[in-house]
Each structure stands twice: as structure tokens, then as C-alpha cells.
Backbone as a chain_set.jsonl record, in Angstrom:
{"seq": "MSLDLDALCIRSADGVSLFQPLTLHVPAGKVVTVMGPSGVGKSTLLDAIGGHLAHGFHMSGTVRLNGRDVTGLPAEARRIGLLFQDALMFPHLSVGDNLAFGLPASLRGRAPRRAAVEAALSQAGLAGLYERDPATLSGGQRARAALMRTLLADPAALLLDEAFSKLDAGLRGEMRAFTFDHVTSRAIPTLMVTHDPDDATAAGGPVIALKAAPPP", "coords": {"N": [[0.85, -1.186, 0.0], [0.475, 2.25, -0.738], [0.608, 5.82, -0.332], [-0.238, 8.501, -2.315], [0.135, 11.803, -3.44], [-0.857, 14.078, -5.866], [-0.063, 17.001, -7.239], [-1.546, 18.407, -5.296], [-3.575, 20.927, -4.06], [-4.906, 23.553, -2.072], [-7.5, 25.87, -1.802], [-8.79, 28.848, -0.374], [-12.054, 30.25, 0.417], [-12.106, 32.622, -0.994], [-10.577, 32.077, -3.149], [-7.814, 32.043, -2.864], [-4.728, 30.391, -2.806], [-3.475, 28.193, -0.301], [-0.993, 26.944, -0.038], [1.876, 26.001, -2.034], [1.352, 23.801, -4.843], [1.367, 20.338, -4.001], [3.188, 17.444, -4.467], [3.783, 14.148, -3.693], [5.148, 10.963, -2.579], [4.343, 8.34, -0.465], [5.662, 5.543, 0.789], [4.721, 2.12, 1.648], [4.738, 1.424, 5.106], [6.45, 3.498, 5.754], [7.309, 6.781, 7.041], [6.533, 9.971, 6.114], [7.393, 13.266, 6.692], [5.822, 16.392, 7.113], [6.598, 19.726, 7.297], [6.402, 23.195, 8.229], [5.676, 26.766, 8.333], [3.502, 28.175, 10.889], [0.063, 28.401, 10.099], [0.284, 27.91, 7.396], [-1.165, 25.859, 6.407], [-0.977, 23.154, 7.114], [-2.463, 21.327, 8.769], [-4.889, 21.572, 7.457], [-4.221, 20.444, 5.041], [-3.988, 17.711, 5.808], [-6.644, 17.287, 6.53], [-7.856, 17.491, 4.026], [-6.748, 15.29, 2.667], [-7.77, 13.198, 4.183], [-10.46, 13.483, 3.718], [-11.971, 15.311, 5.108], [-12.249, 18.012, 4.65], [-12.913, 21.321, 5.525], [-15.912, 23.288, 5.203], [-15.966, 25.798, 2.738], [-13.374, 25.682, 1.905], [-11.487, 24.621, -0.965], [-10.332, 21.92, -2.895], [-7.839, 20.931, -5.214], [-6.241, 18.597, -7.441], [-4.978, 15.226, -6.78], [-5.626, 12.399, -4.69], [-4.278, 9.326, -4.001], [-4.536, 5.898, -3.097], [-2.55, 3.186, -3.019], [-2.495, 3.334, -5.783], [-5.151, 3.724, -6.409], [-7.613, 6.068, -7.079], [-8.889, 8.104, -4.655], [-9.943, 10.536, -4.299], [-12.532, 11.592, -4.694], [-14.07, 10.235, -2.871], [-16.131, 9.798, 0.097], [-15.134, 10.494, 3.521], [-15.427, 8.193, 5.18], [-15.145, 6.119, 3.43], [-12.569, 6.057, 2.587], [-10.589, 4.839, 4.108], [-8.55, 6.003, 5.645], [-6.736, 6.735, 8.396], [-6.736, 9.102, 11.1], [-4.837, 10.77, 13.447], [-4.851, 12.872, 16.188], [-3.387, 15.641, 18.117], [-4.643, 15.693, 20.557], [-5.574, 13.087, 22.546], [-8.378, 11.973, 22.196], [-11.051, 10.544, 23.94], [-14.125, 8.788, 24.221], [-16.057, 9.84, 26.84], [-18.2, 8.526, 28.046], [-17.904, 5.888, 27.568], [-16.247, 2.772, 28.288], [-12.679, 2.024, 28.419], [-12.16, -0.204, 26.757], [-14.511, -0.277, 25.207], [-14.233, 2.119, 23.887], [-12.091, 1.496, 22.174], [-13.321, -0.519, 20.715], [-15.033, 0.905, 19.195], [-13.609, 1.595, 16.985], [-13.491, -0.676, 15.439], [-13.986, -2.462, 12.361], [-17.156, -2.799, 10.681], [-17.393, -5.203, 9.46], [-16.326, -7.124, 11.078], [-17.907, -9.315, 12.892], [-20.0, -10.294, 15.657], [-20.061, -10.644, 19.165], [-18.055, -11.919, 20.735], [-15.738, -12.283, 18.964], [-15.205, -9.552, 18.449], [-14.688, -8.559, 20.98], [-12.401, -10.052, 21.545], [-10.606, -9.038, 19.653], [-10.273, -6.427, 20.57], [-9.204, -6.895, 23.133], [-6.77, -8.043, 22.407], [-5.561, -5.86, 21.153], [-5.39, -4.066, 23.297], [-3.566, -5.467, 24.864], [-1.279, -5.39, 23.219], [-0.782, -2.698, 23.409], [0.128, -2.42, 25.948], [-1.863, -2.291, 27.829], [-3.286, -4.286, 28.989], [-6.013, -5.867, 30.624], [-7.466, -3.606, 31.146], [-9.939, -3.174, 30.018], [-12.5, -2.537, 31.068], [-12.019, -0.162, 32.316], [-12.494, 3.255, 33.299], [-11.929, 5.796, 30.974], [-11.076, 8.266, 31.921], [-9.416, 7.747, 34.008], [-6.989, 7.019, 33.022], [-3.47, 7.488, 32.388], [-1.631, 10.122, 30.676], [0.076, 8.968, 28.744], [-1.045, 6.407, 28.534], [-3.585, 7.018, 27.522], [-2.832, 8.07, 25.041], [-1.72, 5.811, 23.792], [-3.956, 4.157, 23.735], [-5.665, 5.628, 22.058], [-4.239, 5.522, 19.66], [-4.318, 2.739, 19.14], [-7.052, 2.388, 18.814], [-7.417, 3.749, 16.417], [-5.837, 2.118, 14.735], [-7.232, -0.271, 14.859], [-9.272, 0.098, 13.107], [-8.223, -0.675, 10.78], [-6.644, 0.971, 8.908], [-5.742, 2.092, 5.615], [-3.903, 3.995, 5.226], [-2.169, 6.382, 7.28], [-2.554, 9.391, 9.079], [-0.85, 11.79, 10.909], [-1.396, 14.343, 13.056], [0.352, 16.574, 14.551], [0.704, 14.721, 16.603], [2.197, 14.082, 18.869], [2.667, 16.33, 20.318], [1.577, 17.297, 22.724], [2.521, 15.733, 24.723], [4.747, 15.061, 27.472], [8.383, 15.26, 27.522], [9.568, 12.694, 28.025], [7.419, 10.88, 27.593], [6.894, 11.527, 24.974], [9.003, 10.491, 23.45], [8.594, 7.77, 23.95], [6.017, 7.348, 22.815], [6.476, 8.044, 20.169], [8.222, 5.947, 19.368], [6.536, 3.743, 19.828], [4.412, 4.269, 18.052], [5.701, 4.461, 15.496], [6.854, 1.946, 15.306], [4.562, 0.341, 15.036], [3.548, 1.338, 12.651], [5.554, 0.507, 10.88], [5.533, -2.326, 11.228], [2.997, -2.981, 10.346], [3.011, -2.072, 7.811], [2.009, 0.47, 6.995], [1.488, 3.317, 5.104], [2.453, 6.541, 6.103], [1.725, 9.885, 6.87], [3.023, 12.643, 8.433], [2.423, 15.574, 10.219], [4.188, 18.117, 11.8], [5.7, 20.381, 14.21], [8.006, 19.853, 15.438], [11.342, 19.169, 15.124], [12.56, 16.897, 16.19], [10.612, 14.938, 16.06], [10.556, 14.423, 13.317], [13.157, 13.477, 12.946], [13.062, 11.125, 14.48], [11.189, 9.713, 13.017], [12.529, 9.101, 10.689], [12.217, 9.296, 7.947], [11.657, 10.938, 4.703], [11.608, 14.546, 4.737], [9.36, 17.076, 4.127], [9.031, 20.37, 3.119], [6.4, 22.469, 3.536], [5.399, 24.978, 1.534], [4.335, 28.342, 1.525], [1.934, 29.621, -0.767], [2.701, 31.896, -3.432], [1.774, 35.358, -3.188], [-1.316, 36.45, -4.683]], "CA": [[0.0, 0.0, 0.0], [1.19, 3.522, -0.739], [-0.203, 7.036, -0.38], [0.358, 9.412, -3.283], [-0.522, 13.082, -3.706], [-0.439, 14.614, -7.155], [-0.393, 18.424, -7.426], [-2.631, 18.747, -4.377], [-3.588, 22.345, -3.697], [-6.132, 23.943, -1.375], [-7.811, 27.293, -1.907], [-9.814, 29.361, 0.53], [-13.299, 30.637, -0.253], [-11.853, 33.753, -1.903], [-9.767, 31.611, -4.264], [-6.386, 32.169, -2.598], [-4.089, 29.122, -2.463], [-2.788, 28.194, 0.992], [0.407, 26.534, -0.223], [2.202, 25.591, -3.386], [0.889, 22.434, -5.12], [2.216, 19.341, -3.359], [3.236, 16.099, -5.037], [4.69, 13.296, -2.914], [4.895, 9.522, -2.519], [4.601, 7.755, 0.852], [5.65, 4.087, 0.619], [4.199, 1.297, 2.738], [5.586, 1.287, 6.281], [7.343, 4.633, 5.914], [6.728, 8.026, 7.536], [6.983, 11.213, 5.494], [7.084, 14.388, 7.579], [5.559, 17.698, 6.51], [6.833, 20.831, 8.217], [6.183, 24.498, 7.624], [5.296, 27.795, 9.309], [2.121, 28.177, 11.354], [-0.873, 29.067, 9.218], [0.492, 27.607, 5.987], [-2.204, 24.925, 5.986], [-0.553, 21.759, 7.31], [-3.602, 20.543, 9.251], [-5.888, 21.586, 6.387], [-3.743, 19.436, 4.092], [-4.394, 16.396, 6.295], [-8.109, 17.222, 6.414], [-8.188, 17.247, 2.619], [-6.368, 13.912, 2.332], [-8.682, 12.299, 4.878], [-11.849, 13.689, 3.306], [-12.644, 16.119, 6.129], [-11.994, 19.418, 4.365], [-13.979, 22.173, 6.052], [-16.691, 24.082, 4.252], [-15.325, 27.055, 2.365], [-12.107, 25.377, 1.248], [-11.629, 23.851, -2.196], [-9.117, 21.173, -3.198], [-7.574, 20.413, -6.551], [-5.215, 17.565, -7.374], [-5.426, 13.848, -6.623], [-5.161, 11.546, -3.592], [-4.36, 7.921, -4.398], [-4.093, 4.852, -2.188], [-2.14, 2.016, -3.786], [-2.85, 3.572, -7.171], [-6.59, 3.948, -6.568], [-8.007, 7.454, -6.843], [-9.913, 8.199, -3.609], [-10.205, 11.962, -4.114], [-13.957, 11.9, -4.652], [-14.773, 9.387, -1.917], [-16.341, 10.365, 1.426], [-14.094, 10.124, 4.481], [-15.596, 6.846, 5.715], [-14.823, 5.132, 2.396], [-11.167, 6.199, 2.172], [-9.719, 4.004, 4.96], [-7.401, 6.798, 6.06], [-6.843, 7.058, 9.812], [-6.208, 10.415, 11.493], [-4.538, 10.842, 14.877], [-4.638, 14.27, 16.558], [-2.563, 15.894, 19.3], [-5.45, 15.363, 21.732], [-6.005, 11.688, 22.537], [-9.771, 12.086, 22.606], [-11.754, 9.303, 24.251], [-15.517, 9.012, 24.577], [-16.069, 9.72, 28.306], [-19.287, 7.672, 28.516], [-17.577, 4.502, 27.242], [-15.044, 2.225, 28.912], [-11.512, 2.006, 27.542], [-12.368, -1.235, 25.751], [-15.579, 0.114, 24.288], [-13.649, 3.154, 23.042], [-11.336, 0.829, 21.121], [-14.266, -1.268, 19.878], [-15.654, 1.869, 18.282], [-12.824, 1.642, 15.765], [-13.534, -1.941, 14.7], [-14.81, -2.435, 11.151], [-18.444, -3.48, 10.805], [-17.277, -6.548, 8.904], [-15.999, -8.044, 12.172], [-19.199, -9.523, 13.543], [-20.058, -11.17, 16.822], [-19.528, -10.009, 20.38], [-16.814, -12.561, 21.187], [-14.595, -11.893, 18.132], [-14.905, -8.129, 18.609], [-14.049, -8.421, 22.295], [-11.058, -10.625, 21.45], [-9.765, -8.107, 18.898], [-9.954, -5.306, 21.454], [-8.311, -7.38, 24.184], [-5.447, -8.204, 21.8], [-5.016, -4.525, 20.942], [-5.019, -3.549, 24.619], [-2.342, -6.149, 25.275], [-0.188, -4.826, 22.418], [-0.538, -1.33, 23.865], [0.504, -2.422, 27.357], [-3.05, -1.911, 28.595], [-4.026, -5.515, 29.278], [-6.816, -5.844, 31.835], [-8.093, -2.29, 31.353], [-11.11, -3.051, 29.15], [-13.631, -1.9, 31.756], [-11.548, 1.045, 33.002], [-12.959, 4.575, 32.881], [-10.794, 6.447, 30.305], [-10.623, 9.423, 32.696], [-8.418, 7.297, 34.983], [-5.744, 6.684, 32.346], [-2.429, 8.504, 32.293], [-1.521, 10.694, 29.343], [0.673, 7.987, 27.854], [-2.014, 5.337, 28.311], [-4.613, 7.535, 26.617], [-2.253, 8.193, 23.706], [-1.605, 4.467, 23.218], [-5.313, 3.666, 23.468], [-6.182, 6.336, 20.89], [-3.578, 4.975, 18.481], [-4.825, 1.393, 18.869], [-8.41, 2.536, 18.272], [-7.249, 4.102, 15.006], [-5.309, 0.977, 14.008], [-8.249, -1.317, 14.787], [-10.105, 0.373, 11.936], [-7.469, -1.216, 9.647], [-6.473, 2.032, 7.916], [-4.819, 1.869, 4.507], [-2.887, 5.031, 5.41], [-2.309, 7.042, 8.579], [-2.177, 10.798, 9.143], [-0.525, 12.206, 12.278], [-1.467, 15.793, 13.133], [0.978, 17.005, 15.81], [0.192, 13.685, 17.513], [3.017, 13.923, 20.076], [3.042, 17.663, 20.797], [1.094, 17.594, 24.074], [3.122, 14.806, 25.67], [6.02, 15.539, 27.997], [9.523, 14.776, 26.74], [9.738, 11.259, 28.182], [6.322, 10.189, 26.916], [6.95, 11.792, 23.536], [9.894, 9.496, 22.865], [7.936, 6.469, 24.052], [4.918, 7.257, 21.866], [7.059, 8.006, 18.824], [8.701, 4.594, 19.103], [5.372, 2.864, 19.786], [3.671, 4.534, 16.819], [6.47, 4.14, 14.293], [6.989, 0.488, 15.258], [3.314, -0.208, 14.498], [3.484, 1.735, 11.235], [6.47, -0.36, 10.143], [5.131, -3.73, 11.268], [1.746, -3.14, 9.601], [3.257, -1.559, 6.457], [1.049, 1.547, 6.755], [2.074, 4.596, 4.694], [2.076, 7.524, 7.121], [2.101, 11.279, 6.648], [3.03, 13.304, 9.739], [2.602, 17.021, 10.322], [4.756, 18.446, 13.106], [6.602, 21.523, 14.349], [9.147, 19.385, 16.223], [12.334, 18.463, 14.308], [12.859, 15.596, 16.773], [9.636, 13.998, 15.507], [11.016, 14.069, 11.976], [14.359, 12.653, 13.1], [12.651, 9.811, 14.952], [10.46, 9.03, 11.946], [13.564, 8.558, 9.824], [11.855, 9.35, 6.532], [11.83, 12.243, 4.063], [10.971, 15.718, 5.338], [8.87, 17.966, 3.087], [8.717, 21.718, 3.58], [5.193, 22.994, 2.905], [5.714, 26.38, 1.265], [3.183, 29.191, 1.238], [1.781, 30.019, -2.162], [3.007, 33.317, -3.63], [0.576, 36.192, -3.16], [-1.935, 36.608, -6.004]], "C": [[0.889, 1.24, 0.0], [0.175, 4.652, -0.785], [0.501, 8.014, -1.311], [-0.506, 10.662, -3.436], [0.032, 13.624, -5.013], [-0.978, 16.034, -7.311], [-1.554, 18.86, -6.537], [-2.487, 20.209, -3.94], [-4.927, 22.669, -3.049], [-6.287, 25.453, -1.466], [-8.894, 27.667, -0.914], [-11.022, 29.812, -0.276], [-13.098, 31.78, -1.243], [-10.9, 33.387, -3.04], [-8.273, 31.698, -4.068], [-5.816, 30.811, -2.177], [-3.36, 29.238, -1.129], [-1.314, 27.897, 0.834], [0.622, 26.134, -1.679], [1.757, 24.15, -3.627], [1.893, 21.393, -4.635], [2.068, 17.994, -4.052], [4.231, 15.286, -4.217], [4.213, 11.849, -2.91], [5.275, 9.03, -1.126], [4.526, 6.242, 0.711], [5.061, 3.37, 1.833], [5.213, 1.215, 3.877], [6.553, 2.425, 6.522], [6.581, 5.856, 6.409], [7.355, 9.197, 6.793], [6.498, 12.366, 6.364], [6.878, 15.667, 6.779], [5.743, 18.763, 7.583], [6.61, 22.135, 7.473], [5.712, 25.484, 8.671], [3.838, 27.67, 9.713], [1.248, 28.946, 10.368], [-0.721, 28.741, 7.749], [-0.52, 26.583, 5.475], [-1.86, 23.464, 6.184], [-1.718, 20.876, 7.761], [-4.709, 20.48, 8.201], [-5.512, 20.587, 5.295], [-4.185, 18.043, 4.527], [-5.907, 16.223, 6.218], [-8.528, 16.882, 4.981], [-7.885, 15.805, 2.225], [-7.362, 12.927, 2.943], [-10.136, 12.439, 4.484], [-12.654, 14.523, 4.27], [-12.497, 17.617, 5.876], [-13.191, 20.28, 4.757], [-14.669, 22.95, 4.939], [-15.992, 25.417, 3.981], [-13.964, 26.871, 1.73], [-12.37, 24.505, 0.016], [-10.289, 23.205, -2.54], [-9.043, 20.844, -4.675], [-6.41, 19.433, -6.43], [-5.832, 16.215, -7.041], [-4.807, 13.191, -5.399], [-5.352, 10.1, -4.033], [-3.846, 7.012, -3.283], [-3.82, 3.605, -3.012], [-2.586, 2.126, -5.244], [-4.315, 3.88, -7.415], [-6.928, 5.389, -6.2], [-9.149, 7.495, -5.83], [-10.366, 9.64, -3.409], [-11.682, 12.271, -3.953], [-14.745, 11.092, -3.645], [-15.026, 10.124, -0.602], [-15.309, 9.805, 2.405], [-14.201, 8.666, 4.92], [-15.246, 5.758, 4.709], [-13.345, 5.15, 2.014], [-10.218, 5.27, 2.931], [-8.41, 4.738, 5.296], [-7.61, 7.205, 7.513], [-6.186, 8.389, 10.126], [-6.049, 10.456, 13.004], [-4.136, 12.269, 15.22], [-3.724, 14.391, 17.772], [-3.318, 15.604, 20.589], [-5.944, 13.928, 21.6], [-7.437, 11.626, 23.052], [-10.399, 10.714, 22.804], [-13.198, 9.658, 24.591], [-15.685, 8.791, 26.081], [-17.143, 8.77, 28.831], [-19.04, 6.2, 28.211], [-16.339, 4.062, 28.013], [-13.883, 2.293, 27.921], [-11.71, 0.997, 26.412], [-13.425, -0.865, 24.738], [-15.136, 1.274, 23.391], [-12.887, 2.514, 21.882], [-12.272, 0.08, 20.168], [-14.947, -0.368, 18.87], [-14.91, 1.918, 16.948], [-12.901, 0.39, 14.922], [-14.407, -1.829, 13.448], [-16.098, -3.226, 11.353], [-18.385, -4.905, 10.302], [-16.882, -7.583, 9.957], [-17.24, -8.203, 13.034], [-19.083, -10.466, 14.732], [-19.385, -10.546, 18.024], [-18.183, -10.591, 20.789], [-15.624, -12.195, 20.303], [-14.216, -10.422, 18.292], [-14.212, -7.886, 19.952], [-12.608, -8.931, 22.234], [-10.116, -9.685, 20.704], [-9.349, -6.927, 19.756], [-8.986, -5.731, 22.54], [-6.888, -7.545, 23.639], [-4.777, -6.85, 21.59], [-4.577, -3.896, 22.267], [-3.717, -4.175, 25.101], [-1.132, -5.598, 24.523], [0.199, -3.433, 22.902], [-0.087, -1.26, 25.322], [-0.622, -2.047, 28.278], [-3.915, -3.139, 28.93], [-4.774, -5.387, 30.595], [-7.564, -4.55, 32.078], [-9.348, -2.097, 30.499], [-12.22, -2.25, 29.816], [-13.265, -0.585, 32.423], [-12.212, 2.297, 32.416], [-11.783, 5.291, 32.21], [-10.254, 7.654, 31.066], [-9.53, 9.039, 33.687], [-7.081, 6.944, 34.334], [-4.746, 7.832, 32.419], [-2.388, 9.047, 30.871], [-0.952, 9.709, 28.33], [-0.274, 6.848, 27.533], [-3.108, 5.787, 27.347], [-4.088, 7.621, 25.184], [-2.138, 6.822, 23.038], [-2.972, 3.908, 22.87], [-5.891, 4.326, 22.216], [-5.547, 5.806, 19.608], [-4.141, 3.593, 18.139], [-6.252, 1.445, 18.335], [-8.345, 2.869, 16.786], [-6.78, 2.904, 14.195], [-6.327, -0.152, 13.886], [-9.183, -1.118, 13.601], [-9.431, -0.109, 10.649], [-7.266, -0.159, 8.563], [-5.483, 1.637, 6.828], [-3.701, 2.907, 4.514], [-3.187, 5.738, 6.725], [-1.799, 8.47, 8.487], [-1.972, 11.18, 10.604], [-0.469, 13.726, 12.322], [-0.949, 16.263, 14.489], [0.657, 16.01, 16.928], [0.966, 13.576, 18.824], [3.246, 15.241, 20.815], [2.619, 17.946, 22.233], [1.636, 16.627, 25.132], [4.415, 15.397, 26.21], [7.163, 14.795, 27.304], [9.691, 13.264, 26.813], [8.68, 10.467, 27.43], [6.385, 10.375, 25.405], [7.84, 10.763, 22.843], [9.271, 8.115, 22.862], [6.851, 6.309, 22.993], [5.406, 7.296, 20.422], [7.456, 6.574, 18.471], [7.533, 3.627, 18.947], [4.624, 3.021, 18.464], [4.437, 4.086, 15.591], [6.723, 2.643, 14.178], [5.747, -0.153, 14.653], [3.151, 0.133, 13.015], [4.34, 0.798, 10.389], [5.963, -1.793, 10.081], [3.86, -3.988, 10.465], [1.829, -2.583, 8.178], [2.25, -0.465, 6.075], [1.795, 2.801, 6.284], [1.545, 5.708, 5.594], [2.605, 8.904, 6.76], [1.951, 12.02, 7.972], [3.271, 14.8, 9.582], [3.125, 17.332, 11.717], [5.547, 19.743, 13.035], [7.934, 21.091, 14.957], [10.143, 18.631, 15.341], [12.684, 17.086, 14.862], [11.865, 14.531, 16.307], [10.112, 13.498, 14.151], [12.243, 13.168, 12.034], [13.991, 11.239, 13.52], [11.93, 9.015, 13.87], [11.416, 8.432, 10.925], [13.266, 8.591, 8.341], [12.105, 10.723, 5.942], [11.087, 13.347, 4.815], [10.632, 16.697, 4.209], [8.525, 19.318, 3.707], [7.49, 22.216, 2.798], [5.367, 24.503, 2.763], [4.452, 27.161, 0.931], [3.144, 29.56, -0.242], [2.143, 31.488, -2.297], [1.729, 34.126, -3.644], [0.024, 36.392, -4.564], [-1.592, 37.956, -6.627]], "O": [[1.927, 1.271, 0.66], [-0.964, 4.47, -1.216], [1.679, 8.322, -1.129], [-1.728, 10.575, -3.547], [1.243, 13.625, -5.235], [-2.177, 16.245, -7.491], [-2.438, 19.596, -6.976], [-1.42, 20.651, -3.513], [-5.959, 22.121, -3.435], [-5.344, 26.21, -1.239], [-9.807, 26.884, -0.651], [-11.012, 29.762, -1.506], [-13.837, 31.893, -2.22], [-10.465, 34.253, -3.8], [-7.519, 31.452, -5.009], [-6.364, 30.158, -1.29], [-2.709, 30.245, -0.853], [-0.476, 28.517, 1.489], [-0.326, 25.956, -2.443], [1.783, 23.346, -2.695], [3.1, 21.536, -4.827], [0.963, 17.474, -4.202], [5.385, 15.684, -4.062], [3.053, 11.55, -3.194], [6.389, 9.269, -0.659], [3.436, 5.7, 0.53], [4.924, 3.954, 2.908], [6.397, 0.969, 3.648], [7.399, 2.332, 7.41], [5.369, 5.963, 6.224], [8.57, 9.391, 6.84], [5.323, 12.427, 6.726], [7.659, 15.984, 5.883], [5.12, 18.706, 8.643], [6.627, 22.175, 6.243], [5.38, 25.086, 9.788], [3.028, 27.121, 8.966], [1.637, 30.001, 9.867], [-1.497, 29.226, 6.926], [-0.716, 26.446, 4.267], [-2.402, 22.608, 5.484], [-1.936, 19.802, 7.202], [-5.388, 19.461, 8.067], [-6.384, 19.959, 4.696], [-4.699, 17.275, 3.714], [-6.397, 15.145, 5.882], [-9.439, 16.084, 4.762], [-8.676, 15.171, 1.527], [-7.75, 11.948, 2.307], [-10.965, 11.614, 4.867], [-13.884, 14.464, 4.267], [-12.612, 18.41, 6.81], [-14.327, 20.004, 4.373], [-14.09, 23.227, 3.888], [-15.495, 26.07, 4.899], [-13.446, 27.784, 1.089], [-13.344, 23.754, -0.034], [-9.243, 23.852, -2.485], [-10.048, 20.521, -5.307], [-5.683, 19.44, -5.437], [-7.055, 16.07, -7.021], [-3.63, 13.389, -5.099], [-6.457, 9.698, -4.397], [-2.856, 7.317, -2.617], [-4.724, 3.036, -3.624], [-3.0, 1.142, -5.857], [-4.685, 4.263, -8.526], [-6.562, 5.864, -5.125], [-10.241, 6.991, -6.095], [-11.091, 9.938, -2.46], [-12.047, 13.13, -3.15], [-15.965, 11.237, -3.561], [-14.232, 10.983, -0.217], [-14.691, 8.772, 2.148], [-13.188, 7.975, 5.022], [-15.068, 4.6, 5.087], [-12.913, 4.337, 1.197], [-9.14, 4.952, 2.427], [-7.323, 4.165, 5.237], [-8.55, 7.934, 7.829], [-5.197, 8.764, 9.496], [-6.998, 10.209, 13.748], [-3.206, 12.819, 14.63], [-3.334, 13.392, 18.377], [-2.7, 15.3, 21.61], [-6.653, 13.596, 20.649], [-7.677, 11.268, 24.206], [-10.293, 9.837, 21.947], [-13.462, 10.707, 25.179], [-15.479, 7.676, 26.561], [-17.017, 8.258, 29.943], [-19.864, 5.351, 28.551], [-15.485, 4.882, 28.35], [-14.075, 2.582, 26.74], [-11.458, 1.306, 25.247], [-13.26, -1.11, 23.543], [-15.61, 1.399, 22.262], [-13.025, 2.942, 20.736], [-12.04, 0.049, 18.96], [-15.387, -0.823, 17.815], [-15.494, 2.238, 15.912], [-12.422, 0.387, 13.788], [-15.449, -1.175, 13.474], [-16.126, -4.202, 12.103], [-19.222, -5.731, 10.665], [-17.079, -8.782, 9.754], [-17.576, -7.316, 13.819], [-18.192, -11.313, 14.799], [-18.289, -9.994, 17.928], [-17.269, -9.849, 21.149], [-14.578, -11.825, 20.835], [-13.033, -10.083, 18.272], [-13.267, -7.103, 20.04], [-11.703, -8.319, 22.802], [-8.952, -9.549, 21.081], [-8.207, -6.475, 19.684], [-8.04, -5.004, 22.841], [-5.917, -7.227, 24.325], [-3.577, -6.702, 21.818], [-3.52, -3.27, 22.344], [-2.868, -3.494, 25.677], [-0.08, -5.367, 25.119], [1.361, -3.036, 22.816], [0.065, -0.17, 25.873], [-0.393, -1.545, 29.379], [-5.125, -3.024, 29.126], [-4.237, -4.861, 31.57], [-8.229, -4.402, 33.104], [-9.773, -0.963, 30.282], [-12.816, -1.376, 29.187], [-14.122, 0.049, 33.039], [-12.456, 2.386, 31.213], [-10.719, 5.39, 32.822], [-9.097, 8.032, 30.879], [-8.794, 9.905, 34.161], [-6.132, 6.602, 35.039], [-5.129, 8.999, 32.502], [-3.027, 8.503, 29.971], [-1.433, 9.621, 27.2], [-0.314, 6.369, 26.399], [-3.511, 5.033, 26.462], [-4.796, 7.291, 24.233], [-2.426, 6.687, 21.849], [-3.139, 3.261, 21.836], [-6.533, 3.661, 21.404], [-6.223, 5.657, 18.591], [-4.41, 3.308, 16.972], [-6.623, 0.63, 17.49], [-9.12, 2.339, 15.989], [-7.265, 2.685, 13.085], [-6.294, -0.91, 12.917], [-9.814, -2.069, 13.141], [-9.991, 0.027, 9.561], [-7.671, -0.366, 7.419], [-4.506, 0.935, 7.089], [-2.667, 2.712, 3.875], [-4.313, 5.7, 7.222], [-0.751, 8.732, 7.897], [-2.835, 10.918, 11.442], [0.402, 14.335, 11.7], [-1.705, 16.343, 15.457], [0.373, 16.406, 18.058], [0.446, 13.03, 19.797], [3.943, 15.267, 21.829], [3.25, 18.766, 22.901], [1.25, 16.699, 26.299], [5.104, 16.141, 25.512], [6.935, 13.82, 26.589], [9.928, 12.615, 25.794], [8.99, 9.509, 26.722], [5.982, 9.494, 24.645], [7.488, 10.23, 21.791], [9.401, 7.371, 21.89], [6.763, 5.267, 22.343], [4.82, 6.657, 19.549], [7.081, 6.054, 17.42], [7.533, 2.789, 18.045], [4.248, 2.032, 17.833], [3.881, 3.402, 14.731], [6.801, 2.117, 13.067], [5.854, -1.082, 13.851], [2.676, -0.686, 12.228], [3.92, 0.35, 9.323], [5.96, -2.409, 9.015], [3.664, -5.091, 9.956], [0.85, -2.615, 7.431], [1.707, -0.472, 4.971], [2.658, 3.299, 7.007], [0.34, 5.809, 5.823], [3.77, 9.069, 6.396], [0.872, 12.024, 8.565], [4.202, 15.228, 8.9], [2.567, 16.862, 12.709], [6.003, 20.157, 11.97], [8.885, 21.873, 14.989], [9.819, 17.549, 14.852], [13.063, 16.195, 14.102], [12.224, 13.361, 16.173], [10.075, 12.3, 13.872], [12.358, 12.212, 11.266], [14.532, 10.267, 12.992], [12.044, 7.791, 13.812], [11.142, 7.373, 10.36], [13.986, 7.978, 7.552], [12.696, 11.583, 6.595], [10.062, 13.098, 5.45], [11.504, 17.094, 3.436], [7.809, 19.386, 4.706], [7.532, 22.364, 1.577], [5.471, 25.219, 3.76], [3.609, 26.705, 0.159], [4.176, 29.78, -0.876], [1.915, 32.26, -1.366], [0.691, 33.624, -4.074], [0.785, 36.494, -5.526], [-2.031, 38.252, -7.738]]}, "num_chains": 1, "name": "protein.A"}
């Protein structure tokens, strides 16, 4: 699986381009990092790739997954996971039920779904916490749970939007290693937006500078 962008460009409602057209290739199991100044449109770029572009913005160019054009598909049909800087958990659900929310509908039956979640919790170092209230988790535990919920959806590509920025230094290194190990082992093409050069160094892949479009 690979993620490819071809001349992707985003314009605001008044027709002004946010950044110069972007063409890049993200191979399976690799992390490509996008960096650039605040306000250039890095998060908006990820929204466009994932199919979540806000009203008022317009995209041109093509998004392909493994050669398949997904540009016109709704977000739920693209199989592109998105992980934010806030490890958001549904407060009314247990930790396990939060992870189960990410399971594909094709996995049927209470027992198989429970087993898939238990396996994911174990991989994340959260074994035995299925019934735990997510409010009782540490920051690192919440971050690992949020990542596993995203991975349980079996994404064909992964987008990381400043995913490590709110963790303290020790946890940031731990979560980088945890995330990139899973990306590699599952051969998921990953595009990461970050302000932190250490994130890019840890990812070990190409670094792309998102450049503002010249003024009209």
C-alpha cells in the first residue's frame, strides 16, 4: 500500500491558495514528515487527504491509495486514519468500548470483537483495562489507546497531526517509538505534520517543507 498526492492544492473561499501544489509519494511502512510555518495549511492538508476538508475550502489535485483514486470518496470510504494531538476518548464509554468503536463493521459477533480489542489492549501495554474509565488513564495510556483505536479500523494510510506535541519529553519518545513500530510492522504509509524536528528525526523518513503560495 502507498499514499500518493499529485499536485494537491487547497484554496480558501476567496480563491487564494494556501500553499504551493504538493506532489509526494509515501511508501508502505514509511513516515513522510511535513513541516512548515504556522498558518500555511498543514492541518488543512491532512483534512483534505482524509476527506474532512472544512466548508469554504476547495481542493484540486489527486489523492491515491495504492494507485486507486480516492479523491472523490467520502471520508468513511477512504480508509485513512487520522490521529490528533489530543487523545480524545468518549467519556461515557469504557476504555475497551472506546477501542471497539474503531472496529470495522465486517468483524461480527460479540466474542470476536471483544477478542480483537483485548489483543489490541495487550499490544498497547493496557491488558486488563477493558472496563476502566478512560478518565483514569495517564496521558501515555490515553495516547496508546487512541492509536490502537485508530489501528483497529485497519487504515490503509495514517495521518498524524501534531500527535506527540502535548506529551512531555519522556512520553513523547515512548509514543514516537510505539507509533512508528506499528506503522512499520503493519506496512502503513504515514504522513506526519509536526513543528518538532525531533519527531522528523525519529520518523527517519523524508521531510517535506510545505511552502506558502506566492501572493496573487
